[in-house]
Coordinates of C-alpha atoms in Angstrom, one line a residue:
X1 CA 73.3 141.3 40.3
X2 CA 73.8 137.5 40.7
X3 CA 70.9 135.0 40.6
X4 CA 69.3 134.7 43.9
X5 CA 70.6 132.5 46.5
X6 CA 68.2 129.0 46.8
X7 CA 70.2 127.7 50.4
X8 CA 67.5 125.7 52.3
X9 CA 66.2 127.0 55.3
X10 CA 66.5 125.0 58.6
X11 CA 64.2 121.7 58.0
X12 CA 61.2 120.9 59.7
X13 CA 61.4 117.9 62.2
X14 CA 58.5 115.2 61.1
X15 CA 55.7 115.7 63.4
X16 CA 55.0 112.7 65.5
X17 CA 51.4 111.1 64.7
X18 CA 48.9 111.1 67.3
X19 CA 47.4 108.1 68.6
X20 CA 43.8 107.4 67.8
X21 CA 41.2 108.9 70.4
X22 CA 40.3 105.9 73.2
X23 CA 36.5 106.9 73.8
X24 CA 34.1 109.1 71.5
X25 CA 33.1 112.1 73.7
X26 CA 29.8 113.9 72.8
X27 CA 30.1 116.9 71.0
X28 CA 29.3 120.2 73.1
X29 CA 29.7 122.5 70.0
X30 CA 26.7 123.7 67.9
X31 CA 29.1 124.2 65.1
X32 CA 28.6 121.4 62.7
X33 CA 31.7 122.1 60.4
X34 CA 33.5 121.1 63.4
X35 CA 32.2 117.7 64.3
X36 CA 32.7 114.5 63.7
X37 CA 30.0 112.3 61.6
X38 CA 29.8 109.9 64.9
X39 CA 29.3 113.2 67.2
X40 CA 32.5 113.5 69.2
X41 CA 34.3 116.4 70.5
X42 CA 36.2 118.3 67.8
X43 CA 39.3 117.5 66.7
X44 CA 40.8 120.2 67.5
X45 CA 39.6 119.8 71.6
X46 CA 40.1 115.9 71.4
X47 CA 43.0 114.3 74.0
X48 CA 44.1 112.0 71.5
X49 CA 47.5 110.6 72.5
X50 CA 47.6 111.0 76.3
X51 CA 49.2 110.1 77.9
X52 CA 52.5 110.6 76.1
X53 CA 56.0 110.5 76.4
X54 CA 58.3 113.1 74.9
X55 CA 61.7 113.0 73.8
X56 CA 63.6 115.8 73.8
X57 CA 67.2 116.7 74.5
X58 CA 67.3 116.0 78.5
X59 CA 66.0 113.1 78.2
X60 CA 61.9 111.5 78.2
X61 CA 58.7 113.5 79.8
X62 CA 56.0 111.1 80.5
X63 CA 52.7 113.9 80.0
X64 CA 49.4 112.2 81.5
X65 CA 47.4 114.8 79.9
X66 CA 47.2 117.7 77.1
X67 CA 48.9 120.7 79.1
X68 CA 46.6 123.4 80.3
X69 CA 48.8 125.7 82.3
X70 CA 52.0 126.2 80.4
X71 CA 55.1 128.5 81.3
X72 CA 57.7 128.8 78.7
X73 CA 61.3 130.2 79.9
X74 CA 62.5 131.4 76.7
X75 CA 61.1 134.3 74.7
X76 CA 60.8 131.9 71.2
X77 CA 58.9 129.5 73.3
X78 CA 56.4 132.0 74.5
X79 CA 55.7 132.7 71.1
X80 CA 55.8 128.9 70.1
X81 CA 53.1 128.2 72.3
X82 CA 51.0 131.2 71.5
X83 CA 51.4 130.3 67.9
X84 CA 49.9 127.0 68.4
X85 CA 47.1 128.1 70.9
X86 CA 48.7 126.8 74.0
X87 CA 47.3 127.5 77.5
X88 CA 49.9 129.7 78.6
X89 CA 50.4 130.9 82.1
X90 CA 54.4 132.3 82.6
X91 CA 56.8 132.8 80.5
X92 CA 59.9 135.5 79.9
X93 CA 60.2 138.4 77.4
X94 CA 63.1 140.3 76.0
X95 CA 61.2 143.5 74.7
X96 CA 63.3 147.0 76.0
X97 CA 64.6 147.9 79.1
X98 CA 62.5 146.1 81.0
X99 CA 62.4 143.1 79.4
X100 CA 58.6 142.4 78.6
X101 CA 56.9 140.9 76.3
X102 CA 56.6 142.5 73.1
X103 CA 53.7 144.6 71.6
X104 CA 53.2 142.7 68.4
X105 CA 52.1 139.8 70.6
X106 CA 49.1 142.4 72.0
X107 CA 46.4 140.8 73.8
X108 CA 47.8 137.1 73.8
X109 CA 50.0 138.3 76.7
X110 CA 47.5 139.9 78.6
X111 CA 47.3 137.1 80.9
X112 CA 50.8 135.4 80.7
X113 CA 52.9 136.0 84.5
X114 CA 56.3 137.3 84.1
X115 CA 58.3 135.0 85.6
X116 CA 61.5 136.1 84.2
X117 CA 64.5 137.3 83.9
X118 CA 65.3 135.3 81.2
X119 CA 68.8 134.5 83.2
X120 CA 67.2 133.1 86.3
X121 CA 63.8 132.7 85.9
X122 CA 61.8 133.2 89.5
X123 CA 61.3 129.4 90.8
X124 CA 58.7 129.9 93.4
X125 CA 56.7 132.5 91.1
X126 CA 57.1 129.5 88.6
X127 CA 55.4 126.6 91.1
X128 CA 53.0 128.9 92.2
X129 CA 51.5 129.2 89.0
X130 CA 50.8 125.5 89.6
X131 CA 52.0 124.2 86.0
X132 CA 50.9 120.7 84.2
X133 CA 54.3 121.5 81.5
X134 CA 57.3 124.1 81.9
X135 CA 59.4 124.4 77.9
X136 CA 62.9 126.1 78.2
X137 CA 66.5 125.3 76.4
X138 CA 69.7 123.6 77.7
X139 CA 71.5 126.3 76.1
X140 CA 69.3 128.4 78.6
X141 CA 68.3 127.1 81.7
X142 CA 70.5 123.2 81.5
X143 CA 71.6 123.9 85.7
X144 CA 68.2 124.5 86.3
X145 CA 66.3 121.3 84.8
X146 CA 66.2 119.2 87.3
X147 CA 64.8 121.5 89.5
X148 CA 62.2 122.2 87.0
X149 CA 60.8 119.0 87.0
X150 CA 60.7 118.6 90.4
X151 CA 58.0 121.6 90.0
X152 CA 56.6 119.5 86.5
X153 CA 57.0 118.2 83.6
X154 CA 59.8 119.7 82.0
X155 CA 60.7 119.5 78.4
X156 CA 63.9 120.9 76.9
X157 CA 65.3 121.9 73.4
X158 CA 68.9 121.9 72.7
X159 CA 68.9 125.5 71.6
X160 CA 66.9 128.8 69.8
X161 CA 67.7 130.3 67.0
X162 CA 68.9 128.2 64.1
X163 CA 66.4 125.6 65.3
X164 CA 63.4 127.8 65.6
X165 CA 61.4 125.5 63.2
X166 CA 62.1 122.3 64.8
X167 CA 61.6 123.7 67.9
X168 CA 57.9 124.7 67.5
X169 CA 57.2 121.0 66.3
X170 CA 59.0 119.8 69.3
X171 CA 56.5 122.1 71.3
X172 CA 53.9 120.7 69.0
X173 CA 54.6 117.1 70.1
X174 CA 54.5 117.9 73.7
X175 CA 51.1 119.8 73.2
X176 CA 49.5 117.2 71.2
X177 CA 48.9 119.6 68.3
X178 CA 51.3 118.2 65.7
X179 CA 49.5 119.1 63.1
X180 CA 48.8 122.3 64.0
X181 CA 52.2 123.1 64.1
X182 CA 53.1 121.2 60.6
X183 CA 50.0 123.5 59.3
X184 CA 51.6 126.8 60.2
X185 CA 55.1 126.0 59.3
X186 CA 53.4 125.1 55.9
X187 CA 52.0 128.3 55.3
X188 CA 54.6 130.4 56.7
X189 CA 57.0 129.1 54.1
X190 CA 54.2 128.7 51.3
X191 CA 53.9 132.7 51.9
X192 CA 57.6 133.1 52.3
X193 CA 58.4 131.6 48.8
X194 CA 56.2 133.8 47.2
X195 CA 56.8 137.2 48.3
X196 CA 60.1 136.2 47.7
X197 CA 59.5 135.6 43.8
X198 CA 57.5 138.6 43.4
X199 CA 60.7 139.8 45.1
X200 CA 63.2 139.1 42.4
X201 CA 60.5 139.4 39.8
X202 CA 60.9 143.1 40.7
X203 CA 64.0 144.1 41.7
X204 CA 65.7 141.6 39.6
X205 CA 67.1 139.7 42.2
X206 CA 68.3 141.6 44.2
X207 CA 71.4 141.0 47.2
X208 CA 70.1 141.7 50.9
X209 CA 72.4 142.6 53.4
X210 CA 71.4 143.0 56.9
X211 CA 73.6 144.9 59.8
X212 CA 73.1 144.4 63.4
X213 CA 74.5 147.3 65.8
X214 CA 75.2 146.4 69.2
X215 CA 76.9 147.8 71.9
X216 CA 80.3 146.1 70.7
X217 CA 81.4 144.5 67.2
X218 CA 79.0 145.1 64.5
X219 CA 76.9 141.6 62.9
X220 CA 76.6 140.5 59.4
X221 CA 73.7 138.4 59.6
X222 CA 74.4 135.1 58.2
X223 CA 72.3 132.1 57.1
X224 CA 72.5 130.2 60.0
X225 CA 70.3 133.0 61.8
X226 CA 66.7 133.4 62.4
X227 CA 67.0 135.9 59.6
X228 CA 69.3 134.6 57.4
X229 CA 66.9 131.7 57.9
X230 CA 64.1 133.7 56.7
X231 CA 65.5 135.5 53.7
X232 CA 67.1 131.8 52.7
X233 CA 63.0 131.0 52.7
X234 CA 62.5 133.7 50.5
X235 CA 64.9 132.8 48.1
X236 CA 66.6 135.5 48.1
X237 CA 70.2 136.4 48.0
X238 CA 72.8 137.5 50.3
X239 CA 76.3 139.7 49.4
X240 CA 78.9 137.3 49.5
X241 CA 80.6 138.1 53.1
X242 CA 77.0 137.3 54.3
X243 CA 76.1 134.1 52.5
X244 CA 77.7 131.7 55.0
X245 CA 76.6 129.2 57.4
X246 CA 77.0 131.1 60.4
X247 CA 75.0 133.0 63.0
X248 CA 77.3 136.0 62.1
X249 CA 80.1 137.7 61.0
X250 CA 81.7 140.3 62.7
X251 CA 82.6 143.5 61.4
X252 CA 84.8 146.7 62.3
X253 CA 84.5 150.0 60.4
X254 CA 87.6 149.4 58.2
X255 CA 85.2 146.0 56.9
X256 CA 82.4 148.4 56.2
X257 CA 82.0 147.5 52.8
X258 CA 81.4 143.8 53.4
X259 CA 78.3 145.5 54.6
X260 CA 76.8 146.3 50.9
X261 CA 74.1 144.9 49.0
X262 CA 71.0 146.2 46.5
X263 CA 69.4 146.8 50.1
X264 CA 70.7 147.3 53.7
X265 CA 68.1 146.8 56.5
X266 CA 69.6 148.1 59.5
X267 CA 68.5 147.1 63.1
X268 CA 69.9 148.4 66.6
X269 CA 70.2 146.4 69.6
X270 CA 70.4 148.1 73.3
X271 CA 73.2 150.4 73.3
X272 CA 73.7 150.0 69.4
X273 CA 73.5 153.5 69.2
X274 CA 77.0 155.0 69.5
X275 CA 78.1 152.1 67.1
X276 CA 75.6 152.9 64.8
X277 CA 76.4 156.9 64.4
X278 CA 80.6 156.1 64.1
X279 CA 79.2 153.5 61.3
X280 CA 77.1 156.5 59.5
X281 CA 79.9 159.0 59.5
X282 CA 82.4 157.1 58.8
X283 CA 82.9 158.3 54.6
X284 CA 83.4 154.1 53.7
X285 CA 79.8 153.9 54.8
X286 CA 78.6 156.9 52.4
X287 CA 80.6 155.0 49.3
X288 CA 78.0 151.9 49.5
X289 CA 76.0 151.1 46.5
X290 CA 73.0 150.8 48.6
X291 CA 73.9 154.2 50.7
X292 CA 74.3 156.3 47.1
X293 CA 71.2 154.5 46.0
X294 CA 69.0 155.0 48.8
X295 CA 68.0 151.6 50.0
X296 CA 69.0 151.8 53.1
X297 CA 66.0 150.5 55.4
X298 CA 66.0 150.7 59.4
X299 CA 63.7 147.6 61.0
X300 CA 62.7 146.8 64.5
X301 CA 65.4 144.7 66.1
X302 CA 62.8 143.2 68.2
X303 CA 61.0 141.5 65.1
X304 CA 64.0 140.8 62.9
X305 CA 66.4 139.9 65.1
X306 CA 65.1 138.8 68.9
X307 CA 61.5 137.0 68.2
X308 CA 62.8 134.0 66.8
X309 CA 59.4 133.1 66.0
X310 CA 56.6 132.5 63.7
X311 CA 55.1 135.8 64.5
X312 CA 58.4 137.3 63.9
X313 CA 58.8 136.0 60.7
X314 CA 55.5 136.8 59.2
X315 CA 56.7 140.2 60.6
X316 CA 59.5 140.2 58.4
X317 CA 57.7 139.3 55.4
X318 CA 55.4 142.4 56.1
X319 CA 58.3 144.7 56.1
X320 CA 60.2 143.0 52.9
X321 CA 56.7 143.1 51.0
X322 CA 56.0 146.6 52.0
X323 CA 60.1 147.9 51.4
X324 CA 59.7 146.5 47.6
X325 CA 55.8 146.9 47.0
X326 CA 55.0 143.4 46.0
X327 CA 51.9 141.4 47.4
X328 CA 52.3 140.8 50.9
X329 CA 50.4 137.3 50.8
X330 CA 48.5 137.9 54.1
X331 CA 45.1 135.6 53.9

């Protein structure tokens, strides 16, 4: 086994500092770990920095106040602006058939207006939700910006995906919790590291390949993916067909054995299967190191592949601390 891969993950964007707070607003809380010496509102409830103007890749948002109704037209951005306690309203999903949102998010949802699909997102459902911010992607919705902003303020990132860290600290800028958003990162990556060394502690370094079926070619993922992203944050390494800086690399079944590694995790995507059973019978497959030993580990595609997200990630270092028994870092 070959010493464990140290490629940096995507880097966090610098979080833009907020402005000092104009007027000290009596505190309404009883909770005195949460106020100010001088008696103001909480940090954490404060408007400090509005109004604001965003930059962001179509161009500058002028925001006259913290948002409070929220709808996010990508399913990364839903979760962006659940994991940063945003007032959301609308949004899109990409869980199953019907494209919801997806369990792990629970109760956070309950609430949130589907105002998808994620292709052509429902305009009028979208006004009608009467929105003070709407978040989406060129590489998503660009046709459709200006016609979002007509309905509000409209902020876009360039893409998802690779940029799924600066991306929540875009969405932190625009929500005035920049901090918040440096905060989580932190401790996402803190816990990432970690389970990571107790990782290769363990299982002495191991290689971790992970295969995508889809209904079409079959994906290596590669480093410039969420997960690549994730397992690059872990410090851990990747067969060499797979350590790249790509989104992924496309296999047929005759390339079946760029698909080894210590351990396989296996996901399917919607109509995966049929690719996924040719893959499993074909006798290249069953010669695998990973196959004869066993480590073959089937994950939810949703999590490890589609969130995109914070949630999604801390997802992913459940199942990786769980698959090798090592401390799984949670509070």
């Amino acid at each position: 086994m070959r010493s464990p891969s140290r490629r940096p993950g995507v880097r966090v964007a610098a979080a833009v500092a907020a402005l000092a707070l104009a007027t000290g607003l009596a505190a309404c809380g009883n909770d005195s770990a949460t106020k100010k010496d001088s008696g103001s509102k909480p940090a954490a409830e404060a408007d400090s920095g509005f109004p604001r103007s965003v930059k962001h890749h179509k161009g500058t948002t002028k925001l006259e106040a913290r948002p409070e109704r929220i709808v996010a037209l990508d399913p990364s951005l839903v979760e962006a602006a659940l994991a940063l306690d945003g007032k959301l309203v609308g949004g899109v999903g990409s869980y199953g058939d019907k494209k919801t949102f997806p369990p792990y998010l629970g109760d956070s949802v309950k609430n949130v207006k589907q105002v998808g699909p994620l292709e052509s997102p429902d305009l009028e459902s979208i006004a009608a939700l009467e929105p003070d911010l709407i978040v989406s992607a060129s590489v998503r919705h660009d046709a459709l910006y200006d016609e979002l902003s007509e309905i509000a303020p409209t902020v876009f990132v360039e893409t998802t995906g690779p940029t799924w860290k600066d991306n929540i600290t875009k969405l932190g800028e625009a929500l005035g919790a920049e901090q918040k958003a440096k905060d989580a990162l932190a401790a996402y990556e803190k816990r990432a590291a970690a389970i990571g060394k107790a990782i290769n502690k363990k299982a002495d370094n191991p290689e971790i390949s992970v295969v995508r079926f889809m209904d079409g070619p079959t994906r290596l993922t590669g480093n410039a993916s969420f997960t690549g992203i994730v397992l690059s944050d872990m410090g851990l390494a990747r067969p060499k067909a797979q350590d790249v800086d790509e989104f992924a690399v496309e296999v047929g079944e005759e390339q079946i054995r760029k698909a080894d590694g210590d351990h396989i995790f296996v996901s399917t995507y919607e109509g995966g299967d049929e690719s996924k059973e040719r893959f499993l019978r074909n006798p290249l497959w069953r010669q695998l190191d990973a196959v004869k030993n066993k480590q073959v580990h089937q994950v939810n595609d949703a999590t490890w592949m589609l969130s995109v997200s914070l949630q999604g990630a801390n997802l992913v270092l459940d199942d990786m601390a769980k698959t090798f028994g090592v401390d799984p870092q949670r509070g």
